[in-house]
GROMACS .gro file of C-alpha atoms in nm:
model
  336
    1MET     CA    1   3.466   5.869  11.566
    2ARG     CA    2   3.342   5.885  11.208
    3PRO     CA    3   3.016   5.717  11.095
    4ASP     CA    4   3.052   5.428  10.854
    5THR     CA    5   2.692   5.320  10.797
    6PRO     CA    6   2.619   5.265  10.425
    7ALA     CA    7   2.418   5.539  10.259
    8GLU     CA    8   2.131   5.306  10.181
    9ASN     CA    9   2.071   5.247  10.553
   10VAL     CA   10   2.067   5.607  10.673
   11ASP     CA   11   1.985   5.952  10.537
   12HIS     CA   12   2.330   6.106  10.574
   13ASN     CA   13   2.219   6.450  10.454
   14ALA     CA   14   1.942   6.461  10.715
   15GLU     CA   15   2.178   6.342  10.986
   16ALA     CA   16   2.433   6.609  10.889
   17ALA     CA   17   2.163   6.877  10.907
   18ARG     CA   18   2.054   6.753  11.250
   19LEU     CA   19   2.412   6.765  11.380
   20GLU     CA   20   2.457   7.118  11.245
   21ARG     CA   21   2.142   7.232  11.427
   22THR     CA   22   2.269   7.069  11.746
   23ALA     CA   23   2.604   7.245  11.705
   24ASP     CA   24   2.422   7.579  11.685
   25ARG     CA   25   2.244   7.500  12.013
   26TYR     CA   26   2.555   7.374  12.191
   27PRO     CA   27   2.851   7.574  12.056
   28GLU     CA   28   3.082   7.426  12.320
   29ASP     CA   29   3.040   7.090  12.142
   30ALA     CA   30   3.046   7.230  11.789
   31GLU     CA   31   3.385   7.084  11.697
   32ALA     CA   32   3.288   6.721  11.758
   33LEU     CA   33   2.938   6.767  11.614
   34LEU     CA   34   3.049   6.938  11.294
   35VAL     CA   35   3.323   6.682  11.232
   36GLN     CA   36   3.054   6.415  11.253
   37ALA     CA   37   2.828   6.616  11.024
   38ALA     CA   38   3.108   6.652  10.767
   39ALA     CA   39   3.165   6.276  10.778
   40HIS     CA   40   2.796   6.218  10.699
   41LEU     CA   41   2.820   6.460  10.406
   42GLU     CA   42   3.123   6.270  10.274
   43LEU     CA   43   2.926   5.946  10.294
   44ALA     CA   44   2.638   6.114  10.114
   45GLY     CA   45   2.877   6.209   9.833
   46ASP     CA   46   2.858   6.582   9.899
   47ARG     CA   47   3.228   6.639   9.952
   48PRO     CA   48   3.222   7.016   9.875
   49ALA     CA   49   2.967   7.062  10.156
   50ALA     CA   50   3.191   6.862  10.388
   51THR     CA   51   3.483   7.087  10.300
   52ALA     CA   52   3.266   7.389  10.380
   53LEU     CA   53   3.207   7.251  10.730
   54TYR     CA   54   3.579   7.189  10.782
   55ASP     CA   55   3.644   7.548  10.667
   56ARG     CA   56   3.378   7.672  10.908
   57LEU     CA   57   3.561   7.505  11.195
   58LEU     CA   58   3.905   7.622  11.083
   59ALA     CA   59   3.779   7.980  11.062
   60THR     CA   60   3.755   7.965  11.443
   61GLN     CA   61   4.083   7.778  11.481
   62ASP     CA   62   4.180   7.952  11.806
   63GLY     CA   63   3.887   7.782  11.976
   64LEU     CA   64   3.948   7.432  11.837
   65GLU     CA   65   4.069   7.152  12.061
   66ASN     CA   66   4.235   6.970  11.771
   67PRO     CA   67   4.278   7.188  11.462
   68PHE     CA   68   4.523   6.939  11.310
   69LEU     CA   69   4.256   6.669  11.312
   70VAL     CA   70   4.019   6.898  11.122
   71ARG     CA   71   4.295   6.989  10.876
   72ALA     CA   72   4.378   6.623  10.820
   73LEU     CA   73   4.013   6.536  10.756
   74LYS     CA   74   3.982   6.826  10.516
   75ALA     CA   75   4.291   6.715  10.323
   76ALA     CA   76   4.167   6.356  10.291
   77ASN     CA   77   3.827   6.481  10.172
   78LEU     CA   78   3.973   6.730   9.920
   79TRP     CA   79   4.189   6.467   9.756
   80GLU     CA   80   3.885   6.243   9.704
   81TYR     CA   81   3.718   6.494   9.474
   82GLY     CA   82   4.011   6.615   9.271
   83HIS     CA   83   4.185   6.882   9.480
   84GLU     CA   84   4.513   6.695   9.506
   85ALA     CA   85   4.748   6.995   9.518
   86GLU     CA   86   4.561   7.160   9.803
   87ALA     CA   87   4.536   6.830   9.989
   88ARG     CA   88   4.910   6.770   9.959
   89ALA     CA   89   4.985   7.121  10.089
   90ILE     CA   90   4.766   7.064  10.394
   91ILE     CA   91   4.924   6.723  10.456
   92GLU     CA   92   5.272   6.875  10.448
   93GLY     CA   93   5.155   7.139  10.695
   94VAL     CA   94   5.021   6.877  10.935
   95ARG     CA   95   5.345   6.680  10.915
   96ALA     CA   96   5.555   6.990  10.975
   97ALA     CA   97   5.347   7.082  11.281
   98ALA     CA   98   5.414   6.737  11.437
   99PRO     CA   99   5.089   6.715  11.638
  100ARG     CA  100   5.086   6.520  11.963
  101ASP     CA  101   4.761   6.345  11.872
  102PRO     CA  102   4.792   6.024  11.665
  103ALA     CA  103   4.465   6.073  11.472
  104PRO     CA  104   4.590   6.345  11.231
  105TRP     CA  105   4.901   6.139  11.153
  106VAL     CA  106   4.692   5.830  11.074
  107ILE     CA  107   4.444   6.022  10.858
  108VAL     CA  108   4.702   6.195  10.639
  109ALA     CA  109   4.915   5.881  10.608
  110GLU     CA  110   4.611   5.675  10.504
  111ALA     CA  111   4.517   5.946  10.252
  112LEU     CA  112   4.860   5.909  10.095
  113GLU     CA  113   4.833   5.530  10.107
  114SER     CA  114   4.490   5.527   9.941
  115HIS     CA  115   4.636   5.722   9.649
  116ASP     CA  116   4.929   5.480   9.611
  117GLU     CA  117   5.184   5.718   9.764
  118LEU     CA  118   5.327   5.430   9.967
  119GLU     CA  119   5.673   5.575  10.030
  120GLN     CA  120   5.523   5.902  10.153
  121ALA     CA  121   5.270   5.711  10.362
  122GLN     CA  122   5.550   5.511  10.525
  123GLU     CA  123   5.745   5.828  10.598
  124THR     CA  124   5.438   5.990  10.752
  125PHE     CA  125   5.354   5.691  10.972
  126THR     CA  126   5.720   5.677  11.080
  127GLU     CA  127   5.735   6.050  11.158
  128GLY     CA  128   5.421   6.017  11.370
  129ALA     CA  129   5.561   5.719  11.556
  130GLY     CA  130   5.883   5.912  11.618
  131VAL     CA  131   5.693   6.206  11.766
  132LEU     CA  132   5.457   6.002  11.982
  133LEU     CA  133   5.643   5.684  12.075
  134THR     CA  134   6.008   5.776  12.127
  135ASP     CA  135   6.102   5.691  12.488
  136VAL     CA  136   5.748   5.568  12.560
  137ALA     CA  137   5.750   5.247  12.763
  138GLU     CA  138   5.397   5.134  12.669
  139PRO     CA  139   5.232   5.273  12.354
  140PRO     CA  140   4.888   5.420  12.443
  141TYR     CA  141   4.594   5.244  12.281
  142SER     CA  142   4.527   5.552  12.066
  143THR     CA  143   4.865   5.506  11.895
  144HIS     CA  144   4.805   5.144  11.789
  145PRO     CA  145   4.651   5.241  11.449
  146LEU     CA  146   4.971   5.437  11.379
  147LEU     CA  147   5.183   5.127  11.429
  148PHE     CA  148   4.942   4.897  11.245
  149GLY     CA  149   4.919   5.135  10.948
  150ARG     CA  150   5.296   5.165  10.934
  151HIS     CA  151   5.329   4.786  10.941
  152ARG     CA  152   5.075   4.753  10.657
  153VAL     CA  153   5.247   5.001  10.428
  154ARG     CA  154   5.592   4.861  10.494
  155ARG     CA  155   5.460   4.511  10.420
  156MET     CA  156   5.326   4.637  10.087
  157LEU     CA  157   5.663   4.793  10.012
  158GLY     CA  158   5.840   4.468  10.093
  159VAL     CA  159   6.082   4.617  10.347
  160ALA     CA  160   6.225   4.419  10.637
  161HIS     CA  161   6.070   4.439  10.982
  162ASP     CA  162   6.217   4.682  11.232
  163GLU     CA  163   6.155   4.730  11.607
  164TRP     CA  164   5.828   4.919  11.557
  165ASP     CA  165   5.698   4.646  11.325
  166THR     CA  166   5.780   4.391  11.592
  167LEU     CA  167   5.602   4.605  11.848
  168ALA     CA  168   5.295   4.623  11.620
  169ASP     CA  169   5.296   4.242  11.599
  170THR     CA  170   5.308   4.223  11.978
  171LEU     CA  171   5.018   4.465  12.023
  172HIS     CA  172   4.801   4.293  11.760
  173SER     CA  173   4.550   4.068  11.940
  174SER     CA  174   4.394   3.879  11.647
  175SER     CA  175   4.457   3.509  11.590
  176VAL     CA  176   4.580   3.596  11.238
  177SER     CA  177   4.917   3.768  11.235
  178LEU     CA  178   4.969   4.115  11.093
  179ASP     CA  179   5.202   3.968  10.831
  180GLU     CA  180   4.914   3.760  10.699
  181LEU     CA  181   4.657   4.037  10.722
  182HIS     CA  182   4.890   4.278  10.541
  183ASP     CA  183   5.012   4.032  10.277
  184PRO     CA  184   4.994   4.209   9.936
  185LYS     CA  185   4.915   3.878   9.768
  186ARG     CA  186   4.586   3.851   9.955
  187VAL     CA  187   4.408   4.051   9.690
  188TRP     CA  188   4.487   3.781   9.435
  189SER     CA  189   4.330   3.509   9.648
  190LEU     CA  190   3.995   3.687   9.631
  191GLY     CA  191   3.980   3.606   9.260
  192SER     CA  192   4.094   3.248   9.302
  193ASP     CA  193   3.880   2.948   9.215
  194ASN     CA  194   4.070   2.735   9.468
  195PRO     CA  195   3.833   2.657   9.762
  196ALA     CA  196   4.123   2.627  10.008
  197GLU     CA  197   4.255   2.974   9.920
  198LEU     CA  198   3.909   3.126   9.946
  199ALA     CA  199   3.848   2.958  10.284
  200ALA     CA  200   4.178   3.092  10.415
  201GLU     CA  201   4.091   3.442  10.297
  202ILE     CA  202   3.750   3.425  10.466
  203SER     CA  203   3.925   3.333  10.793
  204ARG     CA  204   4.158   3.630  10.758
  205LEU     CA  205   3.869   3.867  10.687
  206ARG     CA  206   3.679   3.736  10.989
  207ALA     CA  207   3.984   3.802  11.204
  208GLU     CA  208   4.011   4.157  11.067
  209LEU     CA  209   3.643   4.218  11.137
  210GLY     CA  210   3.685   4.084  11.488
  211THR     CA  211   3.971   4.325  11.554
  212TYR     CA  212   3.764   4.614  11.415
  213ARG     CA  213   3.465   4.524  11.630
  214GLU     CA  214   3.689   4.495  11.934
  215ALA     CA  215   3.813   4.850  11.874
  216LEU     CA  216   3.459   4.982  11.831
  217SER     CA  217   3.334   4.805  12.143
  218ARG     CA  218   3.600   4.943  12.375
  219PRO     CA  219   3.429   5.132  12.656
  220PHE     CA  220   3.442   5.506  12.672
  221PRO     CA  221   3.727   5.623  12.894
  222VAL     CA  222   3.667   5.607  13.266
  223ALA     CA  223   3.649   5.984  13.277
  224VAL     CA  224   3.701   6.213  13.575
  225LEU     CA  225   3.540   6.556  13.558
  226HIS     CA  226   3.769   6.861  13.570
  227TRP     CA  227   3.652   7.219  13.624
  228PRO     CA  228   3.891   7.507  13.538
  229ALA     CA  229   3.918   7.763  13.817
  230ALA     CA  230   3.686   8.023  13.661
  231GLU     CA  231   3.423   7.761  13.572
  232LEU     CA  232   3.432   7.607  13.920
  233SER     CA  233   3.392   7.949  14.082
  234GLU     CA  234   3.089   8.021  13.865
  235LEU     CA  235   2.948   7.675  13.932
  236VAL     CA  236   2.957   7.688  14.311
  237SER     CA  237   2.840   8.051  14.315
  238GLY     CA  238   2.534   7.961  14.111
  239TYR     CA  239   2.469   7.629  14.283
  240PRO     CA  240   2.582   7.648  14.649
  241PRO     CA  241   2.494   7.284  14.733
  242LEU     CA  242   2.793   7.183  14.518
  243VAL     CA  243   3.036   7.349  14.761
  244SER     CA  244   3.039   7.024  14.959
  245GLU     CA  245   3.160   6.847  14.646
  246TYR     CA  246   3.419   7.114  14.560
  247PRO     CA  247   3.555   7.287  14.876
  248SER     CA  248   3.833   7.456  14.676
  249HIS     CA  249   3.988   7.445  14.331
  250GLU     CA  250   4.321   7.324  14.466
  251GLU     CA  251   4.153   7.035  14.646
  252HIS     CA  252   3.950   6.959  14.333
  253LEU     CA  253   4.268   6.923  14.123
  254ALA     CA  254   4.439   6.709  14.387
  255THR     CA  255   4.135   6.483  14.409
  256ILE     CA  256   4.135   6.429  14.031
  257GLU     CA  257   4.499   6.319  14.024
  258ALA     CA  258   4.460   6.100  14.334
  259SER     CA  259   4.147   5.933  14.195
  260LEU     CA  260   4.311   5.857  13.862
  261ARG     CA  261   4.621   5.716  14.026
  262GLU     CA  262   4.406   5.495  14.246
  263LEU     CA  263   4.210   5.369  13.945
  264SER     CA  264   4.532   5.304  13.755
  265ALA     CA  265   4.681   5.113  14.048
  266SER     CA  266   4.369   4.894  14.063
  267GLY     CA  267   4.419   4.797  13.697
  268THR     CA  268   4.144   5.011  13.545
  269PRO     CA  269   4.236   5.078  13.179
  270ASN     CA  270   4.148   5.361  12.940
  271LEU     CA  271   4.148   5.648  13.189
  272GLY     CA  272   4.066   6.002  13.084
  273ILE     CA  273   3.976   6.354  13.196
  274VAL     CA  274   3.688   6.563  13.066
  275THR     CA  275   3.667   6.938  13.118
  276GLY     CA  276   3.331   7.086  13.208
  277THR     CA  277   3.177   7.426  13.146
  278VAL     CA  278   2.883   7.574  13.334
  279PRO     CA  279   2.664   7.640  13.025
  280SER     CA  280   2.722   7.286  12.901
  281TYR     CA  281   2.644   7.141  13.244
  282GLU     CA  282   2.328   7.349  13.275
  283ALA     CA  283   2.213   7.231  12.932
  284PHE     CA  284   2.282   6.872  13.034
  285ALA     CA  285   2.086   6.912  13.357
  286ALA     CA  286   1.793   7.059  13.162
  287SER     CA  287   1.802   6.768  12.918
  288GLU     CA  288   1.783   6.531  13.216
  289GLY     CA  289   1.496   6.725  13.373
  290SER     CA  290   1.702   6.785  13.685
  291SER     CA  291   1.872   7.067  13.875
  292PRO     CA  292   2.244   7.141  13.830
  293SER     CA  293   2.264   7.136  14.211
  294ASP     CA  294   2.212   6.758  14.207
  295THR     CA  295   2.555   6.602  14.271
  296ALA     CA  296   2.433   6.274  14.118
  297LEU     CA  297   2.439   6.448  13.778
  298LEU     CA  298   2.814   6.513  13.789
  299PRO     CA  299   2.935   6.160  13.699
  300GLN     CA  300   2.659   6.132  13.437
  301TYR     CA  301   2.776   6.460  13.284
  302ALA     CA  302   3.135   6.332  13.279
  303THR     CA  303   3.027   6.011  13.106
  304THR     CA  304   2.828   6.207  12.848
  305LEU     CA  305   3.126   6.429  12.767
  306ALA     CA  306   3.344   6.120  12.729
  307ALA     CA  307   3.086   5.962  12.498
  308ARG     CA  308   3.105   6.274  12.281
  309GLY     CA  309   3.478   6.223  12.240
  310ARG     CA  310   3.575   6.502  12.480
  311ALA     CA  311   3.800   6.294  12.706
  312VAL     CA  312   4.175   6.341  12.699
  313GLU     CA  313   4.400   6.054  12.788
  314TRP     CA  314   4.550   6.025  13.136
  315PRO     CA  315   4.833   6.027  13.218
  316PRO     CA  316   4.950   6.280  12.958
  317GLN     CA  317   5.224   6.159  12.730
  318ARG     CA  318   5.578   6.240  12.828
  319GLY     CA  319   5.677   6.600  12.768
  320THR     CA  320   5.322   6.729  12.728
  321ALA     CA  321   5.146   6.993  12.934
  322CYS     CA  322   4.964   6.902  13.253
  323TRP     CA  323   4.592   6.829  13.222
  324CYS     CA  324   4.510   7.099  13.481
  325GLY     CA  325   4.583   7.387  13.242
  326SER     CA  326   4.870   7.534  13.440
  327GLY     CA  327   5.091   7.545  13.130
  328ARG     CA  328   5.363   7.348  13.308
  329GLY     CA  329   5.475   7.002  13.202
  330TYR     CA  330   5.281   6.718  13.364
  331GLY     CA  331   5.598   6.582  13.525
  332GLU     CA  332   5.661   6.920  13.689
  333CYS     CA  333   5.302   6.972  13.797
  334HIS     CA  334   5.050   6.706  13.906
  335GLY     CA  335   5.271   6.426  13.777
  336GLU     CA  336   5.540   6.493  14.036
   0.00000   0.00000   0.00000
């Protein structure tokens, strides 16, 4: 989600400015674009400007999809340029809110870890795991960094493995075990003049890099496009040829759930739902030099939204609201 290209290989300030201009043109995507812009500013060393972007987003908090993610990023950034007290206050606020998204938990826990607050980092990783993984049969892929981070901190603290550490070991796909990767003594081997120790460390680093690349190369979610009732009504009114694609909103919602269940049953992983808006779709059609009436654009639009990080995981985690926006729990709505 966040760029990690070294500053010498890209003009991060220019890229941040470009993303800000794009956010002004496409306000429906401003959250994702401005978070990316802030990350570029952090990499450029302009952390106060990054904080200003986070504040800009939080000023419109009611319209944010994930305000806790923005708060977590702001806290991590503040701490890096000397605003420790404010960062700690934000971190405590994120923990108290117990978000249902793993990303804020990971970010604030890693911020604590990077400043040697290992006990607090362990507590934060554990709280996040408790919120997101209690009574969950199979941890979603998005929660794996939570378990891996918790394992790493606990290994540094020298505490005994528990069930979640064992689960992290099971989920870890690298040929080098998590215990080896998270061994606190590894740092000493980097300064060794023993060729065997150095060779072993190179193997471990290669395994870590392989795991990182695997995570980056995962495909975007297989995303199904969802239109809220008001948006769908506006869409088919403005573009009548799409009525054949969407006879009614009720049928549209039923088709989404049925399609996702069929994909899941066939073994397709990483399923998600993206929510469309008419202005965004019209802008996409214009960028493709096509008409919004063209049904062939719909799956392309869904893929583009997913690529921008707009997909939400399907099925929703236990106890969360249904993806359709009814306000009811998924198990009492389309998950019945």
